[in-house]
Coordinates of C-alpha atoms in Angstrom, one line a residue:
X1 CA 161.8 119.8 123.4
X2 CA 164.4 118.0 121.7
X3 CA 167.9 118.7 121.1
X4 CA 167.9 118.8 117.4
X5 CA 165.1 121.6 117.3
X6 CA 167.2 124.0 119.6
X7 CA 170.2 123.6 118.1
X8 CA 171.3 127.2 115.9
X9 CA 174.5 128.1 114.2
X10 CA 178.1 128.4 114.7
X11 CA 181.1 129.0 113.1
X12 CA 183.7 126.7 114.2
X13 CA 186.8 129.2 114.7
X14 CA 190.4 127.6 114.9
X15 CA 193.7 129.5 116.6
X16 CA 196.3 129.9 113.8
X17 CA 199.8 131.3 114.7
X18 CA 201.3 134.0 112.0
X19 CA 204.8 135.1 112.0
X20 CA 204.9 138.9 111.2
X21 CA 207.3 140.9 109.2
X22 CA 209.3 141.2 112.5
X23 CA 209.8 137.8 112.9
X24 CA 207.7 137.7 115.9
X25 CA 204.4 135.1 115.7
X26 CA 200.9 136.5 116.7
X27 CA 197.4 134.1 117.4
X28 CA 194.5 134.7 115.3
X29 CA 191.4 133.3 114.8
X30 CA 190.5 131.6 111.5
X31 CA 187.0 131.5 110.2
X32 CA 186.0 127.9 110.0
X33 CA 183.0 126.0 108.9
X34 CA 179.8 126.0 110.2
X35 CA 178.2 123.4 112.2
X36 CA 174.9 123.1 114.5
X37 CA 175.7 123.7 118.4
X38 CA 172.6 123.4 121.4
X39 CA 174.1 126.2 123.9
X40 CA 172.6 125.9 127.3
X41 CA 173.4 128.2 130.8
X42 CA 175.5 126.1 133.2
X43 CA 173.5 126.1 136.7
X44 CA 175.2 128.9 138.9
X45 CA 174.0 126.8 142.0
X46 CA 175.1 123.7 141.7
X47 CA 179.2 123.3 143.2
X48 CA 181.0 120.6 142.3
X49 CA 184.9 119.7 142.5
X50 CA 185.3 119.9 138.9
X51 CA 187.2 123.1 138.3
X52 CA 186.4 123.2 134.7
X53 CA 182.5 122.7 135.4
X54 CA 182.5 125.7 137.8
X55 CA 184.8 127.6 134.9
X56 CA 182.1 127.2 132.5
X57 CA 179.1 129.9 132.0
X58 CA 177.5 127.2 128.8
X59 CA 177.2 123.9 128.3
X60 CA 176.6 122.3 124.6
X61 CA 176.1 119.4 122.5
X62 CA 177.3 118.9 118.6
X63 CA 177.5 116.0 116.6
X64 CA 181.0 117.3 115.2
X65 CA 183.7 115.2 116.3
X66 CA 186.9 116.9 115.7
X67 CA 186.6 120.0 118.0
X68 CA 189.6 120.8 120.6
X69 CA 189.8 122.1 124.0
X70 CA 191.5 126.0 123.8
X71 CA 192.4 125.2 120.1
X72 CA 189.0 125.9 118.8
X73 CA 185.6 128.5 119.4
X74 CA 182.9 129.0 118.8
X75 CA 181.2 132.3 117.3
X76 CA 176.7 132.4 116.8
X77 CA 176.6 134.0 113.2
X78 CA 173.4 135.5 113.8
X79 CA 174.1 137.8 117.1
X80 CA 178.1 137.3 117.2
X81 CA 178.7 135.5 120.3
X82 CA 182.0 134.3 121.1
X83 CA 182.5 131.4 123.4
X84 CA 185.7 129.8 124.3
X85 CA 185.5 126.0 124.2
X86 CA 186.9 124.5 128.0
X87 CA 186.6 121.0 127.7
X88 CA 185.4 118.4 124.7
X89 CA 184.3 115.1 125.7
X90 CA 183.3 112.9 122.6
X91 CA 181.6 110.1 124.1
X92 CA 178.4 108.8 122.5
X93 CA 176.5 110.4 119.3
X94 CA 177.1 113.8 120.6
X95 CA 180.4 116.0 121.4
X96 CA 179.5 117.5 125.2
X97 CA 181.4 121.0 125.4
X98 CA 181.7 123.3 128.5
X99 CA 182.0 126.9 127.0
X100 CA 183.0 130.0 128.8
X101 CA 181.4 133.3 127.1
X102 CA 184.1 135.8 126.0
X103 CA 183.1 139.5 127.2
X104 CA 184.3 141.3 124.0
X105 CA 183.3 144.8 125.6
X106 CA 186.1 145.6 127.1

């Protein structure tokens, strides 16, 4: 199979700061645009010294360029699943991202 037929929907979140009426500032998340993401389960057997691999519950690969490390996130519009965005490596056609999956049941 190829890359571009598994690739599905994501909104592209960003982390905004906002200063409330106390003068104290707050971090939410600001709907973004919507661009086409291939996630894929990192392999829990392999160990490597990479401390951000072994982090990392996904793996994916975009064409969008401009996505940052902890500043962006990614959320599936169809099922709603949130995944934090580790590391963003934008060598070659494709952006390769190592995602954590946020647990929002808590």
């Amino acid at each position: 199979m190829s890359i571009n037929s598994e690739m599905r929907s994501y909104s592209l979140q960003r982390k905004i700061k906002i200063r409330t009426e106390s003068g104290a500032t707050r971090e939410e998340w600001d709907a973004g645009r919507i661009i086409m993401v291939t996630v894929k389960k990192t392999n829990d057997l392999l160990h490597t010294q990479s401390i951000r691999y072994n982090e990392s519950t996904h793996t994916g690969l975009t064409r969008c360029k401009y996505i940052k490390p902890y500043v962006n996130r990614l959320k599936k519009t169809d099922t709603g699943e949130i995944y934090e965005i580790i590391s963003a490596t934008n060598d070659g056609r494709f952006n390769n991202l190592l995602l954590k999956k946020v647990d929002t049941d808590v």
